[in-house]
Amino acid sequence: MQKTKKLGFIQWIKFKGWFIFDLPYFIKEQNLKNGLELGAKAGRSMYYMLKVNKNLKLAGIDLWEVIEGGAYKDNNKNEDKCRRKLNSFLDRVTLIKGDAKQIATNTENETYDFIYYDLQCKLMTSFHQEMIEKWLPKIKKGGVLIGRDFREFREAFYNLGFKETDFNSCKIGERVSVRLEYVVIK
Ligand SMILES: C[S@@+](CC[C@H](N)C(=O)[O-])C[C@H]1O[C@@H](n2cnc3c(N)ncnc32)[C@H](O)[C@@H]1O
C-alpha cells in the first residue's frame, strides 16, 4: 500500500479519516447493534462508532502496555484515556484489558454482530492468523469481520481458507472506503 505518499489532500483526508467518515457510517448502514473492537487503544474509533450509532453496544479489548513502536511508548496510559473518552457512553460500553488471544478463549461463540479488527502493530506481525482464527467463531453467522488495511496480512486469511473474492470494500452509500474491508461470516 502506498500509504500517504503522493496522495492529494482529499485522498489524504479519506485515507486518514476512516474512523470518522467510514467505520461509524458503515456500521449504521449495516444496522449492526452489538460489536467488539480488537485494539481499543485510546478509544478513538470506539468513540465515533458510539457517537453515530445511538443504540450500539460496543466492547473494546486492548493490552494497554508499552510495546514496540513510537505510537505505543505511552500505551500504558491509554486505558485511562480510553475510559475517559468513552465516559458519556458508559451504559453501552465494556472495556477489557488483556491479551485478546486469551480473552477469546473465555468468550462465547456467536456473541457479536461484528468485530472491528485493529491490531496492526509490530508485536502482532506473526500472530494475525492465530488471532483471527480465535475470534471468527465469536461473530454471529451473517455477521462481519471488519478491518483496516487487511491487505497487509492477506496471507493470514488465505491460510484460514478465505479467498480474494471473500473480501469486500466497505461502502457508505456509493462511496467506497479506501482502507476498510470486511468478510461475511458463513
Ligand atoms: C493500531 S492500534 C489501535 C488503534 C485504535 N483502534 C484507534 O482507533 O486509535 C493497535 C492496538 O492493539 C493493541 N494490541 C496489540 N496486540 C494486542 C493483543 N494481543 N491483545 C490486545 N490488544 C493488543 C495495542 O496495545 C494497540 O493499542
Tab-separated table of C-alpha atoms and ligand atoms in Angstrom:
chain	number	residue	atom	x	y	z
A	1	MET	CA	0.000	0.000	0.000
A	2	GLN	CA	1.340	3.416	-0.928
A	3	LYS	CA	0.135	4.910	2.350
A	4	THR	CA	0.052	8.699	2.402
A	5	LYS	CA	2.864	9.203	-0.120
A	6	LYS	CA	1.751	11.171	-3.208
A	7	LEU	CA	-1.869	11.464	-2.060
A	8	GLY	CA	-3.732	14.658	-2.862
A	9	PHE	CA	-5.422	16.490	0.003
A	10	ILE	CA	-8.870	14.902	-0.470
A	11	GLN	CA	-7.384	11.429	-0.827
A	12	TRP	CA	-5.250	12.043	2.265
A	13	ILE	CA	-8.348	13.026	4.290
A	14	LYS	CA	-10.147	9.884	3.064
A	15	PHE	CA	-7.134	7.732	3.942
A	16	LYS	CA	-6.605	9.197	7.401
A	17	GLY	CA	-10.270	9.748	8.257
A	18	TRP	CA	-11.516	6.132	8.152
A	19	PHE	CA	-12.548	6.255	11.836
A	20	ILE	CA	-14.637	9.427	11.355
A	21	PHE	CA	-16.123	9.097	7.865
A	22	ASP	CA	-16.179	5.358	7.132
A	23	LEU	CA	-16.422	2.958	10.070
A	24	PRO	CA	-19.277	4.605	12.049
A	25	TYR	CA	-21.458	5.047	8.963
A	26	PHE	CA	-20.774	1.587	7.582
A	27	ILE	CA	-21.992	0.170	10.906
A	28	LYS	CA	-25.050	2.401	10.723
A	29	GLU	CA	-25.922	1.327	7.182
A	30	GLN	CA	-25.472	-2.337	8.055
A	31	ASN	CA	-27.661	-1.838	11.151
A	32	LEU	CA	-25.127	-3.599	13.416
A	33	LYS	CA	-26.072	-3.490	17.085
A	34	ASN	CA	-23.518	-5.431	19.116
A	35	GLY	CA	-19.828	-5.191	18.347
A	36	LEU	CA	-16.295	-5.583	19.578
A	37	GLU	CA	-13.170	-3.645	18.723
A	38	LEU	CA	-9.879	-5.501	18.992
A	39	GLY	CA	-7.275	-2.809	19.640
A	40	ALA	CA	-9.166	-0.087	21.507
A	41	LYS	CA	-6.026	1.990	22.249
A	42	ALA	CA	-7.226	5.434	23.459
A	43	GLY	CA	-10.817	4.868	22.337
A	44	ARG	CA	-10.684	6.965	19.165
A	45	SER	CA	-12.534	4.666	16.771
A	46	MET	CA	-14.850	3.383	19.518
A	47	TYR	CA	-15.868	6.970	20.286
A	48	TYR	CA	-17.053	7.694	16.744
A	49	MET	CA	-18.835	4.339	16.393
A	50	LEU	CA	-20.768	5.030	19.607
A	51	LYS	CA	-21.443	8.680	18.794
A	52	VAL	CA	-23.006	7.944	15.406
A	53	ASN	CA	-24.824	4.736	16.437
A	54	LYS	CA	-27.039	5.589	19.395
A	55	ASN	CA	-28.176	2.006	20.011
A	56	LEU	CA	-24.831	0.311	19.508
A	57	LYS	CA	-23.385	-1.791	22.319
A	58	LEU	CA	-19.636	-1.978	21.973
A	59	ALA	CA	-16.857	-3.849	23.765
A	60	GLY	CA	-13.182	-2.994	23.428
A	61	ILE	CA	-10.083	-5.024	24.198
A	62	ASP	CA	-6.516	-3.817	24.479
A	63	LEU	CA	-3.259	-4.811	26.162
A	64	TRP	CA	-2.662	-1.196	27.192
A	65	GLU	CA	1.012	-1.988	27.730
A	66	VAL	CA	4.106	-0.249	26.400
A	67	ILE	CA	5.033	-2.160	23.248
A	68	GLU	CA	7.448	-1.667	20.358
A	69	GLY	CA	6.773	1.345	18.126
A	70	GLY	CA	6.715	5.107	18.534
A	71	ALA	CA	2.917	5.166	18.716
A	72	TYR	CA	2.965	2.911	21.785
A	73	LYS	CA	5.589	4.428	24.069
A	74	ASP	CA	2.813	5.706	26.378
A	75	ASN	CA	0.399	2.857	25.661
A	76	ASN	CA	0.128	2.097	29.401
A	77	LYS	CA	-1.674	5.466	29.773
A	78	ASN	CA	-4.221	4.642	27.087
A	79	GLU	CA	-6.551	2.616	29.302
A	80	ASP	CA	-7.234	5.673	31.398
A	81	LYS	CA	-7.544	7.883	28.292
A	82	CYS	CA	-9.923	5.392	26.692
A	83	ARG	CA	-12.159	5.195	29.777
A	84	ARG	CA	-12.313	8.994	29.981
A	85	LYS	CA	-13.040	9.394	26.263
A	86	LEU	CA	-15.923	6.919	26.416
A	87	ASN	CA	-17.281	8.200	29.702
A	88	SER	CA	-20.513	9.515	28.167
A	89	PHE	CA	-21.380	6.062	26.752
A	90	LEU	CA	-20.863	4.043	29.943
A	91	ASP	CA	-24.158	2.156	29.657
A	92	ARG	CA	-23.211	0.855	26.198
A	93	VAL	CA	-19.501	0.122	26.632
A	94	THR	CA	-17.436	-2.730	28.069
A	95	LEU	CA	-13.654	-2.366	28.204
A	96	ILE	CA	-11.396	-5.346	28.847
A	97	LYS	CA	-7.656	-5.179	29.468
A	98	GLY	CA	-5.560	-8.137	28.372
A	99	ASP	CA	-4.219	-10.236	25.529
A	100	ALA	CA	-7.041	-10.702	23.039
A	101	LYS	CA	-5.783	-14.228	22.257
A	102	GLN	CA	-6.517	-15.317	25.800
A	103	ILE	CA	-9.729	-13.339	26.141
A	104	ALA	CA	-11.114	-15.130	23.068
A	105	THR	CA	-10.921	-18.431	24.943
A	106	ASN	CA	-13.385	-17.139	27.540
A	107	THR	CA	-15.788	-15.557	25.044
A	108	GLU	CA	-18.906	-17.411	23.914
A	109	ASN	CA	-19.246	-18.286	20.251
A	110	GLU	CA	-21.591	-16.156	18.121
A	111	THR	CA	-21.635	-13.230	20.540
A	112	TYR	CA	-21.138	-10.283	18.173
A	113	ASP	CA	-22.767	-8.856	15.035
A	114	PHE	CA	-19.342	-7.551	14.085
A	115	ILE	CA	-15.750	-7.365	15.178
A	116	TYR	CA	-13.662	-4.417	14.135
A	117	TYR	CA	-10.086	-5.685	13.925
A	118	ASP	CA	-7.427	-3.048	14.542
A	119	LEU	CA	-4.404	-4.845	15.957
A	120	GLN	CA	-1.798	-3.707	13.455
A	121	CYS	CA	1.446	-3.201	15.335
A	122	LYS	CA	4.881	-4.797	15.249
A	123	LEU	CA	4.100	-7.054	18.209
A	124	MET	CA	1.276	-8.683	16.260
A	125	THR	CA	3.158	-9.257	12.972
A	126	SER	CA	3.315	-13.061	13.279
A	127	PHE	CA	0.051	-13.533	15.164
A	128	HIS	CA	-2.751	-12.248	12.917
A	129	GLN	CA	-3.680	-15.707	11.677
A	130	GLU	CA	-3.950	-17.163	15.180
A	131	MET	CA	-5.874	-14.139	16.423
A	132	ILE	CA	-8.344	-14.129	13.520
A	133	GLU	CA	-8.894	-17.874	13.840
A	134	LYS	CA	-9.750	-17.477	17.527
A	135	TRP	CA	-12.157	-14.577	17.028
A	136	LEU	CA	-14.035	-15.607	13.869
A	137	PRO	CA	-16.334	-18.048	15.745
A	138	LYS	CA	-17.277	-15.238	18.159
A	139	ILE	CA	-19.136	-13.452	15.337
A	140	LYS	CA	-22.738	-14.474	14.590
A	141	LYS	CA	-23.467	-16.183	11.265
A	142	GLY	CA	-24.180	-13.462	8.739
A	143	GLY	CA	-22.152	-11.014	10.829
A	144	VAL	CA	-18.961	-9.334	9.662
A	145	LEU	CA	-15.287	-9.033	10.479
A	146	ILE	CA	-14.254	-5.511	9.508
A	147	GLY	CA	-10.670	-4.369	9.321
A	148	ARG	CA	-8.366	-1.580	8.365
A	149	ASP	CA	-5.641	-2.478	5.878
A	150	PHE	CA	-6.421	-6.210	5.770
A	151	ARG	CA	-4.222	-6.150	2.623
A	152	GLU	CA	-1.174	-6.033	4.858
A	153	PHE	CA	-1.815	-9.580	6.129
A	154	ARG	CA	-3.947	-11.258	3.452
A	155	GLU	CA	-1.801	-14.381	3.785
A	156	ALA	CA	-3.219	-14.994	7.273
A	157	PHE	CA	-6.728	-15.089	5.762
A	158	TYR	CA	-5.729	-17.287	2.825
A	159	ASN	CA	-4.198	-19.768	5.273
A	160	LEU	CA	-7.568	-19.882	7.046
A	161	GLY	CA	-9.355	-20.755	3.797
A	162	PHE	CA	-10.540	-17.300	2.688
A	163	LYS	CA	-10.301	-16.388	-0.998
A	164	GLU	CA	-9.748	-12.967	-2.501
A	165	THR	CA	-13.405	-12.920	-3.548
A	166	ASP	CA	-14.421	-13.092	0.147
A	167	PHE	CA	-13.100	-9.559	0.696
A	168	ASN	CA	-15.478	-6.646	0.233
A	169	SER	CA	-14.625	-2.971	0.415
A	170	CYS	CA	-16.794	-1.169	2.946
A	171	LYS	CA	-19.232	1.112	1.149
A	172	ILE	CA	-21.037	4.058	2.637
A	173	GLY	CA	-23.817	4.828	0.205
A	174	GLU	CA	-21.987	4.892	-3.122
A	175	ARG	CA	-18.686	5.856	-1.545
A	176	VAL	CA	-16.046	3.152	-1.217
A	177	SER	CA	-13.763	3.269	1.809
A	178	VAL	CA	-10.093	3.499	0.867
A	179	ARG	CA	-8.955	1.281	3.760
A	180	LEU	CA	-11.808	-0.629	5.331
A	181	GLU	CA	-12.776	-4.101	4.163
A	182	TYR	CA	-14.984	-6.825	5.571
A	183	VAL	CA	-15.623	-10.532	5.273
A	184	VAL	CA	-19.021	-12.092	5.952
A	185	ILE	CA	-19.192	-14.965	8.452
A	186	LYS	CA	-20.917	-18.008	6.921
B	1	LIG	C1	-3.411	0.266	15.697
B	1	LIG	S1	-3.641	0.372	17.438
B	1	LIG	C2	-5.381	0.588	17.604
B	1	LIG	C3	-5.840	1.966	17.171
B	1	LIG	C4	-7.222	2.329	17.622
B	1	LIG	N1	-8.254	1.443	17.116
B	1	LIG	C5	-7.555	3.758	17.241
B	1	LIG	O1	-8.529	3.998	16.545
B	1	LIG	O2	-6.814	4.657	17.607
B	1	LIG	C6	-3.354	-1.295	17.942
B	1	LIG	C7	-3.661	-1.613	19.402
B	1	LIG	O3	-3.664	-3.043	19.521
B	1	LIG	C8	-3.251	-3.385	20.829
B	1	LIG	N2	-2.815	-4.782	20.840
B	1	LIG	C9	-1.778	-5.318	20.166
B	1	LIG	N3	-1.694	-6.631	20.411
B	1	LIG	C10	-2.703	-6.951	21.252
B	1	LIG	C11	-3.147	-8.145	21.855
B	1	LIG	N4	-2.525	-9.305	21.659
B	1	LIG	N5	-4.232	-8.106	22.653
B	1	LIG	C12	-4.884	-6.931	22.864
B	1	LIG	N6	-4.512	-5.759	22.314
B	1	LIG	C13	-3.441	-5.762	21.520
B	1	LIG	C14	-2.147	-2.392	21.119
B	1	LIG	O4	-1.974	-2.233	22.506
B	1	LIG	C15	-2.639	-1.117	20.419
B	1	LIG	O5	-3.258	-0.233	21.325
